[in-house]
CSV table of N, CA and C in Angstrom, one decimal:
chain,number,residue,atom,x,y,z
A,43,UNK,N,-117.8,-100.7,-76.9
A,43,UNK,CA,-117.7,-102.1,-76.8
A,43,UNK,C,-119.0,-102.7,-76.4
A,44,UNK,N,-119.9,-101.9,-75.8
A,44,UNK,CA,-121.2,-102.5,-75.4
A,44,UNK,C,-122.3,-102.5,-76.5
A,45,UNK,N,-121.9,-102.9,-77.7
A,45,UNK,CA,-122.9,-102.9,-78.7
A,45,UNK,C,-123.5,-104.3,-78.8
A,46,UNK,N,-124.5,-104.5,-79.6
A,46,UNK,CA,-125.2,-105.7,-79.7
A,46,UNK,C,-124.3,-106.9,-80.1
A,47,UNK,N,-123.4,-106.7,-80.9
A,47,UNK,CA,-122.5,-107.8,-81.4
A,47,UNK,C,-121.7,-108.4,-80.2
A,48,UNK,N,-121.1,-107.4,-79.5
A,48,UNK,CA,-120.3,-107.8,-78.3
A,48,UNK,C,-121.2,-108.5,-77.3
A,49,UNK,N,-122.4,-108.0,-77.0
A,49,UNK,CA,-123.3,-108.6,-76.1
A,49,UNK,C,-123.7,-110.0,-76.5
A,50,UNK,N,-124.0,-110.2,-77.8
A,50,UNK,CA,-124.4,-111.4,-78.4
A,50,UNK,C,-123.3,-112.5,-78.2
A,51,UNK,N,-122.1,-112.1,-78.5
A,51,UNK,CA,-120.9,-113.1,-78.4
A,51,UNK,C,-120.7,-113.4,-76.9
A,52,UNK,N,-120.9,-112.4,-76.0
A,52,UNK,CA,-120.7,-112.7,-74.6
A,52,UNK,C,-121.8,-113.7,-74.1
A,53,UNK,N,-123.0,-113.6,-74.6
A,53,UNK,CA,-124.1,-114.5,-74.2
A,53,UNK,C,-123.8,-115.9,-74.7
A,54,UNK,N,-123.3,-116.0,-76.0
A,54,UNK,CA,-122.9,-117.2,-76.6
A,54,UNK,C,-121.8,-117.9,-75.8
A,55,UNK,N,-120.8,-117.1,-75.4
A,55,UNK,CA,-119.7,-117.7,-74.6
A,55,UNK,C,-120.2,-118.2,-73.3
A,56,UNK,N,-121.0,-117.4,-72.6
A,56,UNK,CA,-121.6,-117.9,-71.3
A,56,UNK,C,-122.4,-119.1,-71.5
A,57,UNK,N,-123.2,-119.2,-72.6
A,57,UNK,CA,-124.0,-120.4,-72.8
A,57,UNK,C,-123.1,-121.6,-73.1
A,58,UNK,N,-122.0,-121.4,-73.8
A,58,UNK,CA,-121.1,-122.5,-74.0
A,58,UNK,C,-120.5,-123.0,-72.7
A,59,UNK,N,-120.1,-122.1,-71.9
A,59,UNK,CA,-119.5,-122.5,-70.6
A,59,UNK,C,-120.5,-123.2,-69.7
A,60,UNK,N,-121.8,-122.7,-69.7
A,60,UNK,CA,-122.8,-123.4,-69.0
A,60,UNK,C,-123.1,-124.7,-69.5
A,61,UNK,N,-123.1,-124.9,-70.8
A,61,UNK,CA,-123.3,-126.2,-71.4
A,61,UNK,C,-122.3,-127.2,-71.1
A,62,UNK,N,-121.0,-126.7,-71.2
A,62,UNK,CA,-119.9,-127.6,-71.1
A,62,UNK,C,-119.5,-127.9,-69.6
A,63,UNK,N,-119.8,-126.9,-68.7
A,63,UNK,CA,-119.3,-127.0,-67.3
A,63,UNK,C,-120.4,-127.1,-66.3
A,64,UNK,N,-121.7,-126.9,-66.7
A,64,UNK,CA,-122.8,-126.8,-65.7
A,64,UNK,C,-122.6,-125.6,-64.8
A,65,UNK,N,-123.0,-125.7,-63.6
A,65,UNK,CA,-122.9,-124.6,-62.6
A,65,UNK,C,-121.6,-124.6,-61.8
A,66,UNK,N,-120.6,-125.4,-62.1
A,66,UNK,CA,-119.4,-125.4,-61.4
A,66,UNK,C,-118.5,-124.2,-61.8
A,67,UNK,N,-118.4,-123.2,-60.9
A,67,UNK,CA,-117.7,-122.0,-61.2
A,67,UNK,C,-116.2,-122.3,-61.6
A,68,UNK,N,-115.6,-123.2,-60.8
A,68,UNK,CA,-114.2,-123.5,-61.1
A,68,UNK,C,-114.0,-124.1,-62.4
A,69,UNK,N,-114.9,-125.0,-62.8
A,69,UNK,CA,-114.8,-125.6,-64.2
A,69,UNK,C,-115.0,-124.5,-65.3
A,70,UNK,N,-115.9,-123.6,-65.0
A,70,UNK,CA,-116.2,-122.6,-65.9
A,70,UNK,C,-115.0,-121.6,-66.1
A,71,UNK,N,-114.4,-121.3,-65.0
A,71,UNK,CA,-113.2,-120.5,-65.1
A,71,UNK,C,-112.1,-121.1,-65.9
A,72,UNK,N,-111.8,-122.4,-65.5
A,72,UNK,CA,-110.8,-123.2,-66.2
A,72,UNK,C,-111.1,-123.2,-67.7
A,73,UNK,N,-112.3,-123.5,-68.1
A,73,UNK,CA,-112.7,-123.6,-69.5
A,73,UNK,C,-112.6,-122.2,-70.2
A,74,UNK,N,-113.1,-121.2,-69.6
A,74,UNK,CA,-113.1,-119.9,-70.2
A,74,UNK,C,-111.7,-119.4,-70.4
A,75,UNK,N,-110.8,-119.6,-69.5
A,75,UNK,CA,-109.4,-119.2,-69.7
A,75,UNK,C,-108.7,-120.0,-70.8
A,76,UNK,N,-109.0,-121.3,-70.8
A,76,UNK,CA,-108.5,-122.2,-71.9
A,76,UNK,C,-108.9,-121.7,-73.2
A,77,UNK,N,-110.2,-121.4,-73.4
A,77,UNK,CA,-110.8,-120.9,-74.7
A,77,UNK,C,-110.3,-119.5,-75.0
A,78,UNK,N,-110.2,-118.6,-74.1
A,78,UNK,CA,-109.9,-117.2,-74.4
A,78,UNK,C,-108.4,-117.0,-74.5
A,79,UNK,N,-107.6,-117.7,-73.7
A,79,UNK,CA,-106.1,-117.4,-73.6
A,79,UNK,C,-105.3,-118.6,-74.0
A,80,UNK,N,-105.9,-119.8,-74.2
A,80,UNK,CA,-105.2,-121.0,-74.6
A,80,UNK,C,-104.2,-121.5,-73.5
A,81,UNK,N,-104.5,-121.2,-72.3
A,81,UNK,CA,-103.7,-121.7,-71.2
A,81,UNK,C,-104.6,-122.1,-70.0
A,82,UNK,N,-103.9,-122.6,-69.0
A,82,UNK,CA,-104.6,-122.9,-67.7
A,82,UNK,C,-104.4,-121.6,-66.8
A,83,UNK,N,-105.4,-121.3,-65.9
A,83,UNK,CA,-105.2,-120.2,-65.0
A,83,UNK,C,-104.3,-120.6,-63.9
A,84,UNK,N,-103.6,-119.6,-63.4
A,84,UNK,CA,-102.8,-119.8,-62.2
A,84,UNK,C,-103.8,-120.0,-61.0
A,85,UNK,N,-103.3,-120.5,-59.9
A,85,UNK,CA,-104.2,-120.6,-58.8
A,85,UNK,C,-104.8,-119.3,-58.3
A,86,UNK,N,-104.0,-118.2,-58.4
A,86,UNK,CA,-104.4,-116.9,-58.1
A,86,UNK,C,-105.5,-116.4,-59.0
A,87,UNK,N,-105.3,-116.6,-60.3
A,87,UNK,CA,-106.2,-116.1,-61.3
A,87,UNK,C,-107.6,-116.9,-61.1
A,88,UNK,N,-107.4,-118.2,-60.9
A,88,UNK,CA,-108.6,-119.0,-60.7
A,88,UNK,C,-109.4,-118.5,-59.5
A,89,UNK,N,-108.8,-118.3,-58.4
A,89,UNK,CA,-109.5,-117.9,-57.2
A,89,UNK,C,-110.1,-116.5,-57.4
A,90,UNK,N,-109.4,-115.6,-58.0
A,90,UNK,CA,-109.9,-114.2,-58.2
A,90,UNK,C,-111.2,-114.3,-59.1
A,91,UNK,N,-111.1,-115.1,-60.2
A,91,UNK,CA,-112.3,-115.3,-61.1
A,91,UNK,C,-113.5,-115.9,-60.3
A,92,UNK,N,-113.2,-116.9,-59.5
A,92,UNK,CA,-114.3,-117.6,-58.7
A,92,UNK,C,-114.9,-116.6,-57.8
A,93,UNK,N,-114.1,-115.9,-57.1
A,93,UNK,CA,-114.5,-114.8,-56.1
A,93,UNK,C,-115.4,-113.8,-56.9
A,94,UNK,N,-115.0,-113.4,-58.0
A,94,UNK,CA,-115.7,-112.4,-58.9
A,94,UNK,C,-117.1,-113.0,-59.2
A,95,UNK,N,-117.2,-114.3,-59.7
A,95,UNK,CA,-118.4,-114.9,-60.0
A,95,UNK,C,-119.4,-115.0,-58.8
A,96,UNK,N,-118.8,-115.3,-57.7
A,96,UNK,CA,-119.6,-115.4,-56.5
A,96,UNK,C,-120.2,-114.1,-56.0
A,97,UNK,N,-119.4,-113.0,-56.1
A,97,UNK,CA,-119.8,-111.7,-55.8
A,97,UNK,C,-120.9,-111.2,-56.8
A,98,UNK,N,-120.7,-111.5,-58.1
A,98,UNK,CA,-121.7,-111.1,-59.1
A,98,UNK,C,-123.1,-111.9,-58.8
A,99,UNK,N,-123.0,-113.2,-58.5
A,99,UNK,CA,-124.1,-114.0,-58.3
A,99,UNK,C,-124.9,-113.4,-57.1
A,100,UNK,N,-124.2,-113.0,-56.0
A,100,UNK,CA,-124.8,-112.5,-54.8
A,100,UNK,C,-125.5,-111.2,-55.2
A,101,UNK,N,-124.9,-110.3,-56.0
A,101,UNK,CA,-125.6,-109.1,-56.3
A,101,UNK,C,-126.8,-109.3,-57.2
A,102,UNK,N,-126.7,-110.3,-58.2
A,102,UNK,CA,-127.8,-110.6,-59.0
A,102,UNK,C,-128.9,-111.2,-58.2
A,103,UNK,N,-128.7,-112.0,-57.2
A,103,UNK,CA,-129.7,-112.6,-56.4
A,103,UNK,C,-130.4,-111.6,-55.6
A,104,UNK,N,-129.7,-110.6,-55.2
A,104,UNK,CA,-130.4,-109.5,-54.4
A,104,UNK,C,-131.5,-108.8,-55.2
A,105,UNK,N,-131.3,-108.7,-56.5
A,105,UNK,CA,-132.3,-108.0,-57.3
A,105,UNK,C,-133.0,-108.9,-58.3
A,106,UNK,N,-132.9,-110.2,-58.1
A,106,UNK,CA,-133.5,-111.2,-58.9
A,106,UNK,C,-133.0,-111.2,-60.4
A,107,UNK,N,-132.0,-110.4,-60.6
A,107,UNK,CA,-131.5,-110.4,-62.0
A,107,UNK,C,-130.8,-111.6,-62.3
A,108,UNK,N,-130.2,-112.3,-61.4
A,108,UNK,CA,-129.6,-113.6,-61.7
A,108,UNK,C,-130.6,-114.6,-62.3
A,109,UNK,N,-131.7,-114.6,-61.7
A,109,UNK,CA,-132.8,-115.6,-62.2
A,109,UNK,C,-133.2,-115.2,-63.6
A,110,UNK,N,-133.4,-114.0,-63.8
A,110,UNK,CA,-133.7,-113.5,-65.2
A,110,UNK,C,-132.6,-113.8,-66.2
A,111,UNK,N,-131.3,-113.6,-65.8
A,111,UNK,CA,-130.2,-113.8,-66.7
A,111,UNK,C,-130.1,-115.3,-67.0
A,112,UNK,N,-130.2,-116.1,-66.0
A,112,UNK,CA,-130.1,-117.6,-66.1
A,112,UNK,C,-131.2,-118.0,-67.1
A,113,UNK,N,-132.4,-117.5,-67.0
A,113,UNK,CA,-133.5,-117.9,-67.9
A,113,UNK,C,-133.2,-117.5,-69.3
A,114,UNK,N,-132.6,-116.3,-69.4
A,114,UNK,CA,-132.2,-115.7,-70.7
A,114,UNK,C,-131.2,-116.6,-71.4
A,115,UNK,N,-130.2,-117.1,-70.6
A,115,UNK,CA,-129.1,-118.0,-71.1
A,115,UNK,C,-129.7,-119.3,-71.6
A,116,UNK,N,-130.7,-119.8,-70.9
A,116,UNK,CA,-131.4,-121.1,-71.2
A,116,UNK,C,-132.3,-121.0,-72.4
A,117,UNK,N,-132.9,-119.8,-72.6
A,117,UNK,CA,-133.9,-119.6,-73.7
A,117,UNK,C,-133.4,-118.9,-74.8
A,118,UNK,N,-132.2,-118.5,-74.8
A,118,UNK,CA,-131.6,-117.7,-75.9
A,118,UNK,C,-131.7,-118.4,-77.2
A,119,UNK,N,-132.1,-117.8,-78.3
A,119,UNK,CA,-132.3,-118.5,-79.6
A,119,UNK,C,-131.0,-119.1,-80.2
A,120,UNK,N,-129.8,-118.7,-79.8
A,120,UNK,CA,-128.6,-119.2,-80.3
A,120,UNK,C,-128.0,-120.2,-79.2
A,121,UNK,N,-128.9,-120.9,-78.5
A,121,UNK,CA,-128.4,-121.7,-77.4
A,121,UNK,C,-127.6,-122.9,-77.9
A,122,UNK,N,-127.8,-123.4,-79.1
A,122,UNK,CA,-127.1,-124.5,-79.6
A,122,UNK,C,-125.6,-124.2,-79.5
A,123,UNK,N,-124.9,-125.3,-79.3
A,123,UNK,CA,-123.4,-125.2,-79.2
A,123,UNK,C,-122.8,-124.7,-80.5
A,124,UNK,N,-122.4,-123.5,-80.5
A,124,UNK,CA,-121.7,-122.9,-81.7
A,124,UNK,C,-120.3,-122.8,-81.4
A,125,UNK,N,-119.5,-123.4,-82.1
A,125,UNK,CA,-118.0,-123.4,-81.8
A,125,UNK,C,-117.3,-122.9,-83.0
């Protein structure tokens, strides 16, 4: 599953969420679940997802990977809204 196609689609999905929701993790979670599952998250699902995002951001910040990833999302050649 970690091939280039899967990675490319994940980047595009993340870019779409960033474009539509900005940096609001709650809005990103709501939109991601709506797009992926066609439903709204439960309160528990939403909180688990937000907690996961916050843990990942903290880890990325420790190693400056978050800054590089954010730049990559902003500069990616397929940044245009592809739906």
